[in-house]
PDB file of C-alpha atoms in Angstrom:
ATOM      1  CA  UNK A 101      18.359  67.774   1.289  1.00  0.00           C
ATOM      2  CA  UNK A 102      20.308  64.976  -0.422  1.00  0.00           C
ATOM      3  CA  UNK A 103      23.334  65.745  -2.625  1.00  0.00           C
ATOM      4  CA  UNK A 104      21.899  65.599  -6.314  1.00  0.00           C
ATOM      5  CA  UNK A 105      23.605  64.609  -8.981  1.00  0.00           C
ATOM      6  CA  UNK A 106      23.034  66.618 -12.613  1.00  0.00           C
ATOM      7  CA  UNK A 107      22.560  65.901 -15.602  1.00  0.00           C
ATOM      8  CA  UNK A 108      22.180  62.349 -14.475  1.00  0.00           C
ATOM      9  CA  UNK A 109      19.236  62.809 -12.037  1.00  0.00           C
ATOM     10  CA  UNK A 110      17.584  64.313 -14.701  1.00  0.00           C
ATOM     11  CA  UNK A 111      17.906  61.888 -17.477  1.00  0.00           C
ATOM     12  CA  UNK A 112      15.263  59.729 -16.159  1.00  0.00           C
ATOM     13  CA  UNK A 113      13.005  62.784 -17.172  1.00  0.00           C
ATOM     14  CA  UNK A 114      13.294  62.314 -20.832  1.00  0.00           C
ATOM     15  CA  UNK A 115      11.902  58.982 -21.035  1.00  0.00           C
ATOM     16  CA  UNK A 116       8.435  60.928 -19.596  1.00  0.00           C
ATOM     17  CA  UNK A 117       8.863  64.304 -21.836  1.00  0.00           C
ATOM     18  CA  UNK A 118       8.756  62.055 -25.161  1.00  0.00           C
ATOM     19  CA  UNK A 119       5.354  60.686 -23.998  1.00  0.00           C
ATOM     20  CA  UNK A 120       6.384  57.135 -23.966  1.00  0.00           C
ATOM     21  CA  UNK A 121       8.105  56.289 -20.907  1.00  0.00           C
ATOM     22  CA  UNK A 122       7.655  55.344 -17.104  1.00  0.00           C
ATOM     23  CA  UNK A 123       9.449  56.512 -14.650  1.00  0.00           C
ATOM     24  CA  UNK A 124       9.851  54.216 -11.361  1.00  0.00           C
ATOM     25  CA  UNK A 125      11.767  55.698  -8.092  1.00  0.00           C
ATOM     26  CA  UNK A 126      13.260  52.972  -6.170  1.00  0.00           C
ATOM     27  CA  UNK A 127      14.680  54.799  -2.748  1.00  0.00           C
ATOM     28  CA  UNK A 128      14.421  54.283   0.780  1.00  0.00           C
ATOM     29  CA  UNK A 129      13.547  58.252   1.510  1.00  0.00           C
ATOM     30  CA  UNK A 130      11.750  60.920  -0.763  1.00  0.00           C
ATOM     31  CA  UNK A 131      13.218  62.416  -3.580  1.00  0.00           C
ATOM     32  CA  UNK A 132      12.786  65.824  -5.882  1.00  0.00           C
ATOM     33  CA  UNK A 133      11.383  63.221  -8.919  1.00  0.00           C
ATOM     34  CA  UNK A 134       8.741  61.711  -6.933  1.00  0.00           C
ATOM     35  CA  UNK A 135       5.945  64.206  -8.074  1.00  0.00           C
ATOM     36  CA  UNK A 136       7.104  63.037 -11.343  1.00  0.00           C
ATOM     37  CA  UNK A 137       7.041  59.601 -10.930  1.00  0.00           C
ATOM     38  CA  UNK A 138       4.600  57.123 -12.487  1.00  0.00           C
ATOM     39  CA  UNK A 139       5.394  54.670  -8.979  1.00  0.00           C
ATOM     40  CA  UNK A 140       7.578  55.542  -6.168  1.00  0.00           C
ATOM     41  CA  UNK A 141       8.654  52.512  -4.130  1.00  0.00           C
ATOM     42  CA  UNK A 142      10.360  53.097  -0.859  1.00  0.00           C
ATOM     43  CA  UNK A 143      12.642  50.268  -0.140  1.00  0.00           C
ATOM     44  CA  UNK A 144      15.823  48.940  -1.089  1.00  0.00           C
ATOM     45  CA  UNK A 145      17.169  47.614  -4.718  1.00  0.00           C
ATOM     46  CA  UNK A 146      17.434  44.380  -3.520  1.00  0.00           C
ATOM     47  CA  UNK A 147      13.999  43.783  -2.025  1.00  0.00           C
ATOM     48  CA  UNK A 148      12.867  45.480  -4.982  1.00  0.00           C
ATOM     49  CA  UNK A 149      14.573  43.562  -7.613  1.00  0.00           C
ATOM     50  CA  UNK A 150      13.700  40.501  -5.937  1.00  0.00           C
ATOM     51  CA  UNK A 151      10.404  40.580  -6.333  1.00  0.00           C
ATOM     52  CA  UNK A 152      10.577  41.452  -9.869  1.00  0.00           C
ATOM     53  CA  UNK A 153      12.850  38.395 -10.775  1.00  0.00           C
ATOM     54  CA  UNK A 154      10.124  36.303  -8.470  1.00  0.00           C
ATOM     55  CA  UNK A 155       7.653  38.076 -10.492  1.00  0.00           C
ATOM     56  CA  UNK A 156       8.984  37.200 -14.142  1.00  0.00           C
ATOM     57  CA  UNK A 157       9.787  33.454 -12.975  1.00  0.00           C
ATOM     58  CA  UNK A 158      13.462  34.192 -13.586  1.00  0.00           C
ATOM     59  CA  UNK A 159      16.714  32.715 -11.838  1.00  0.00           C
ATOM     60  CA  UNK A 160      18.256  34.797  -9.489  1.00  0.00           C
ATOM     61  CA  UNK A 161      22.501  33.871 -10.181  1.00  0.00           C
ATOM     62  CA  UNK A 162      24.027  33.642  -7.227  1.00  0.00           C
ATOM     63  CA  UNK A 163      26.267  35.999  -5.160  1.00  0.00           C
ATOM     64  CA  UNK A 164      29.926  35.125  -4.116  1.00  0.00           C
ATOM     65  CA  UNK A 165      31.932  37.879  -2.081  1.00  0.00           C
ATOM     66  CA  UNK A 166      35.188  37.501  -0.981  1.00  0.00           C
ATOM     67  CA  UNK A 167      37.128  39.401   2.049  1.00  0.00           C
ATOM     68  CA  UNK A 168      40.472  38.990   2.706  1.00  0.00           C
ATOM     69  CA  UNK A 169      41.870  39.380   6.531  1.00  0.00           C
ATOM     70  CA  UNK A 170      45.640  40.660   7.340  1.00  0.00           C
ATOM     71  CA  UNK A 171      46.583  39.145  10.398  1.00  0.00           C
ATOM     72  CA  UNK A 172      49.513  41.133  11.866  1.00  0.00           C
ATOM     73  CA  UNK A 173      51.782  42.615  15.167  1.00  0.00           C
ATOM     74  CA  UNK A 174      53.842  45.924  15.308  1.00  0.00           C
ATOM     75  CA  UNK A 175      56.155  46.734  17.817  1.00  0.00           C
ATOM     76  CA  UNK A 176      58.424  49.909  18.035  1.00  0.00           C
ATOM     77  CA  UNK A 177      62.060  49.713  19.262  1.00  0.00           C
ATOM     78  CA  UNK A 178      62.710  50.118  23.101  1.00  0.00           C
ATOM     79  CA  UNK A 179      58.616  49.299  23.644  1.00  0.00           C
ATOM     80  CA  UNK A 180      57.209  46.468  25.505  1.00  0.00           C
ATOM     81  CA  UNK A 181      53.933  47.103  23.713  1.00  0.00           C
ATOM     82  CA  UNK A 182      52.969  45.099  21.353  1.00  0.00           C
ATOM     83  CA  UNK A 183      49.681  45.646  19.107  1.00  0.00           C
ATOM     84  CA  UNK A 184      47.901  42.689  17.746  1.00  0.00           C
ATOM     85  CA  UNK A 185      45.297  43.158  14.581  1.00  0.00           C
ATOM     86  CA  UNK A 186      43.052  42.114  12.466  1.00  0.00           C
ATOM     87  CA  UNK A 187      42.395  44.330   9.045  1.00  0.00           C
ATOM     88  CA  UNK A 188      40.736  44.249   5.948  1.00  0.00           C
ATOM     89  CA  UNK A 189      43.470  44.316   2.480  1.00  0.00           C
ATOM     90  CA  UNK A 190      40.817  47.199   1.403  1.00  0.00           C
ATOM     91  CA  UNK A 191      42.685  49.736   4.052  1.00  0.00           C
ATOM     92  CA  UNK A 192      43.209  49.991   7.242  1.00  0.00           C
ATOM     93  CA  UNK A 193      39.877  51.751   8.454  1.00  0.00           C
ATOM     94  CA  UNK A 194      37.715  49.641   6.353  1.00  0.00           C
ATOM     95  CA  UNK A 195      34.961  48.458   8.050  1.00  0.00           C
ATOM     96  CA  UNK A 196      34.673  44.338   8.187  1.00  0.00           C
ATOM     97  CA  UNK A 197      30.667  43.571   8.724  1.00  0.00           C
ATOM     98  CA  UNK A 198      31.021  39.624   8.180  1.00  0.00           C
ATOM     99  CA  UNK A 199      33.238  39.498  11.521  1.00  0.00           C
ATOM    100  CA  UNK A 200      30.260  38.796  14.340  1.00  0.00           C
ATOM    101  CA  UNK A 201      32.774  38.467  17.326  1.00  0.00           C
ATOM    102  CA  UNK A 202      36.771  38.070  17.836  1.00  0.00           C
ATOM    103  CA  UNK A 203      38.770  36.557  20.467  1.00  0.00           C
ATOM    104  CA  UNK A 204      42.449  35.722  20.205  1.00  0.00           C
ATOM    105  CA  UNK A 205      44.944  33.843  22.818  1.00  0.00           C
ATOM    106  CA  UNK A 206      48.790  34.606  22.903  1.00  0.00           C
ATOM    107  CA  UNK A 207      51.045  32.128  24.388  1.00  0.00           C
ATOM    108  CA  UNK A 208      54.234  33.533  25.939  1.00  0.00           C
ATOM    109  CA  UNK A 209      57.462  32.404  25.811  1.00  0.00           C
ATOM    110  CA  UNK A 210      57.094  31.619  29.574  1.00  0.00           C
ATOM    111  CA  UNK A 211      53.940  29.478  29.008  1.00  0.00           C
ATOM    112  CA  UNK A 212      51.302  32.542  29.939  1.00  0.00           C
ATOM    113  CA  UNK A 213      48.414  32.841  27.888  1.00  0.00           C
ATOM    114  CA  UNK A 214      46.172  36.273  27.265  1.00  0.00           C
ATOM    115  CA  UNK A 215      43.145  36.768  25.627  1.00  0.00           C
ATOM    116  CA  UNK A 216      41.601  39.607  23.931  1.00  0.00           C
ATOM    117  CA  UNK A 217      38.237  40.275  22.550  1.00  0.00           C
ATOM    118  CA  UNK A 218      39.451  43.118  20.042  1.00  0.00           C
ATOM    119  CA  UNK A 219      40.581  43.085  16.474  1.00  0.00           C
ATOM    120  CA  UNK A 220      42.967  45.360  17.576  1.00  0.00           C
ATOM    121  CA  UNK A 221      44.511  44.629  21.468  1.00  0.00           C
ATOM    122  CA  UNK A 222      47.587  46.485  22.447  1.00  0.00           C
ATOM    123  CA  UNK A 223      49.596  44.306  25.147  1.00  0.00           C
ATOM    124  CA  UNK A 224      52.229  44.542  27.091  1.00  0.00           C
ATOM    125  CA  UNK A 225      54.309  41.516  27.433  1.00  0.00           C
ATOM    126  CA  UNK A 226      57.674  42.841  28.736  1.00  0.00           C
ATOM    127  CA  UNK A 227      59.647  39.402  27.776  1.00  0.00           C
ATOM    128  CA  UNK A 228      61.449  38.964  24.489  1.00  0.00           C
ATOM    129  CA  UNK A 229      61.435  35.397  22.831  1.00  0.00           C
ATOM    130  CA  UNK A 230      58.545  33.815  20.590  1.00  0.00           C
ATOM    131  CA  UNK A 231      54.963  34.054  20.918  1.00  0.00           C
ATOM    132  CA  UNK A 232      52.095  32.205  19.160  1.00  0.00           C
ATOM    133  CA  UNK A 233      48.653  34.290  18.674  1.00  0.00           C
ATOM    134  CA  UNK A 234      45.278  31.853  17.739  1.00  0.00           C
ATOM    135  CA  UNK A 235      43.111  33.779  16.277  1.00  0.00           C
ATOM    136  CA  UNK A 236      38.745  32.784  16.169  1.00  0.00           C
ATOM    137  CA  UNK A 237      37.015  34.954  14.207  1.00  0.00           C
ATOM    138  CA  UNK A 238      33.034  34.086  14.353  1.00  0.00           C
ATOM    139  CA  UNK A 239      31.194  35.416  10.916  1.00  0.00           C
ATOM    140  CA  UNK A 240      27.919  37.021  10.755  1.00  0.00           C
ATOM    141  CA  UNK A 241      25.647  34.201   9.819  1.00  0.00           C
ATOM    142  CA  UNK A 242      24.041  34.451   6.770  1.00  0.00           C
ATOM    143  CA  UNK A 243      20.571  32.626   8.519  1.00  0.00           C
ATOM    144  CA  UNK A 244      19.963  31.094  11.776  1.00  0.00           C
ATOM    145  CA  UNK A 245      21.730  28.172  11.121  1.00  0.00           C
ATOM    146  CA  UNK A 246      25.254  28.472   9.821  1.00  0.00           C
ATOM    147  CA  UNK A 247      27.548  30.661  11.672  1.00  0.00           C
ATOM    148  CA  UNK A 248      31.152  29.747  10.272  1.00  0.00           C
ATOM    149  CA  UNK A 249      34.117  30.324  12.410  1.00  0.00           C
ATOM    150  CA  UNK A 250      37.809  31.246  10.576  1.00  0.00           C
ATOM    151  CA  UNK A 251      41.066  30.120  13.375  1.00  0.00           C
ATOM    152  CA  UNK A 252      44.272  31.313  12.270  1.00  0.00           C
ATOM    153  CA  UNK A 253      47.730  30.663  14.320  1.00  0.00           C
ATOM    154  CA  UNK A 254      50.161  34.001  14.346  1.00  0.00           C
ATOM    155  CA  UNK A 255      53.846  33.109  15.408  1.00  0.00           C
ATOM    156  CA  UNK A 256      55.930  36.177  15.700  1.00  0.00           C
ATOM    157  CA  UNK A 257      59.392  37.253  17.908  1.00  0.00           C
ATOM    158  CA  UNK A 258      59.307  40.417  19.834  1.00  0.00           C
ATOM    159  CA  UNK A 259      63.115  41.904  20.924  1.00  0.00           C
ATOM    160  CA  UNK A 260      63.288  45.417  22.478  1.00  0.00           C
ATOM    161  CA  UNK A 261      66.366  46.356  20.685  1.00  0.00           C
ATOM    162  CA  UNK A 262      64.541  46.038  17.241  1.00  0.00           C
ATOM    163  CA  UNK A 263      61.129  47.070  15.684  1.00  0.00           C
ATOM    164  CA  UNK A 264      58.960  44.295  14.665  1.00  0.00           C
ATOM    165  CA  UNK A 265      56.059  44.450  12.174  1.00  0.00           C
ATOM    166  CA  UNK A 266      54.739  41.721   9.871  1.00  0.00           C
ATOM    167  CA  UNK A 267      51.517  40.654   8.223  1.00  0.00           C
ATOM    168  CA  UNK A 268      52.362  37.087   7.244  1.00  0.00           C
ATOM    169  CA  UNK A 269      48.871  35.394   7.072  1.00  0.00           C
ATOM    170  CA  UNK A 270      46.086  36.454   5.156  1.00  0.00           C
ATOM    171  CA  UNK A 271      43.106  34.120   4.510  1.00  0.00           C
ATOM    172  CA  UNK A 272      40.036  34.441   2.435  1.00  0.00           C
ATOM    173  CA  UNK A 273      36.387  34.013   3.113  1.00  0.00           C
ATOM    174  CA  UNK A 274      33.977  33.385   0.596  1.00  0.00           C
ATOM    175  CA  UNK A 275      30.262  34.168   1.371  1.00  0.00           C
ATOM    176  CA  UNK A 276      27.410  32.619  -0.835  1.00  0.00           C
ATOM    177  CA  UNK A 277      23.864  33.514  -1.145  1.00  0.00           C
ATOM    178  CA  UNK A 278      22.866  31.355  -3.657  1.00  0.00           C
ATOM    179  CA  UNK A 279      18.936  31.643  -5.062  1.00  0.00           C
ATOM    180  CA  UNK A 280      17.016  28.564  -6.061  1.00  0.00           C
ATOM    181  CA  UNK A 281      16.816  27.749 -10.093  1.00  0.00           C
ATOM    182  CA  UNK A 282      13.408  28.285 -10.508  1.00  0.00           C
ATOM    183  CA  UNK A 283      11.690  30.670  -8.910  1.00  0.00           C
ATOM    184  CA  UNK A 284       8.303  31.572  -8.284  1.00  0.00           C
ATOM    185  CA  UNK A 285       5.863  33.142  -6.186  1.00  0.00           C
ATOM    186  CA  UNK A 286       6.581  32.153  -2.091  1.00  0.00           C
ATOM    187  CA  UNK A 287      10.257  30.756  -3.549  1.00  0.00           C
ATOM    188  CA  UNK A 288      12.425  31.980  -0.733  1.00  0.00           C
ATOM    189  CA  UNK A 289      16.469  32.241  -1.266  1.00  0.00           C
ATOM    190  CA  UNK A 290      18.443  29.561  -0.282  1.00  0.00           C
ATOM    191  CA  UNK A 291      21.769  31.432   1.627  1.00  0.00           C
ATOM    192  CA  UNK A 292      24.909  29.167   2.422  1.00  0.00           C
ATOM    193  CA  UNK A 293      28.162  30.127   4.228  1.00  0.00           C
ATOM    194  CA  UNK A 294      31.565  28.661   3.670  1.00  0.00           C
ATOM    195  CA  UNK A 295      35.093  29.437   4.251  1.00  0.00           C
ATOM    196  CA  UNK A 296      37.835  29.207   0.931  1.00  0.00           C
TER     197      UNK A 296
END
């Protein structure tokens, strides 16, 4: 069984004891309350609440979400290895959903190039000197059309006889769904994509 929550989960209850309340369960799987319920709807909040603000001919305002990428190497002393990322500034296991795909291409001091398809690619360069990563993160579109891409360069210096670690570029992406003024029955959101 789900983890319940008390008093809260109860609260909704006293809205039906005084006689003149209604109790509506929005949740995608059964709950205790459901016997209790005046209408149990099994979907999510947004589906939900989208058809109510279709339903009272109201504007929906429109959603911006920002994420913010930390581009970044580390390299420990005496190693060759070098590990090349991509993170979220919410933590380092934080899961990024916009990212669709990532591929990034490190030039070498000595001209070579290697790619990766990881957000995290450990390499193994074995030469010291400068090296330039280009990073091309493709977003999750937000419909079939618009599938914005983010390209970042990296330059960092890798030297056996020192540790290296740096995050020195860190870019935003702003993601708008944005709803059409007047709604109404059949009105369909209108979603857009760009990059800040």
């Amino acid at each position: 069984p789900a983890p319940r929550i008390t008093p809260a989960c109860d609260i909704p209850l006293l809205t039906k004891e005084k006689g003149d309340g209604k109790l509506v369960i929005v949740n995608l799987q059964e709950t205790g309350k459901d016997g209790d319920a005046d209408m149990v709807l099994h979907a999510t909040c947004d589906r939900v609440m989208h058809a109510v603000m279709v339903g009272l001919m109201l504007a929906i305002p429109r959603y911006v979400r920002q994420d913010v990428f930390r581009f970044g190497h580390k390299q420990r002393k005496g190693d060759s290895k070098c590990a090349l990322f991509v993170r979220s500034v919410h933590g380092d296991d934080c899961p990024m959903p916009c990212i669709a795909s990532a591929e990034v291409r490190v030039s070498t001091p000595s001209g070579l190039v290697v790619v990766s398809s990881n957000l995290r690619s450990v390499f193994d360069f074995g030469e010291e000197g400068s090296y330039e990563a280009k990073w091309r993160l493709t977003l999750v579109p937000l419909d079939d059309i618009i599938q914005p891409t983010l390209q970042i360069k990296y330059a960092f210096s890798l030297a056996r006889t020192k540790s290296s670690t740096d995050e020195e570029v860190r870019k935003a992406v702003t993601v708008v769904k944005s709803f059409p003024e007047a709604v109404g029955p059949g009105a369909r959101p209108e979603k857009k994509a760009r990059l800040a």
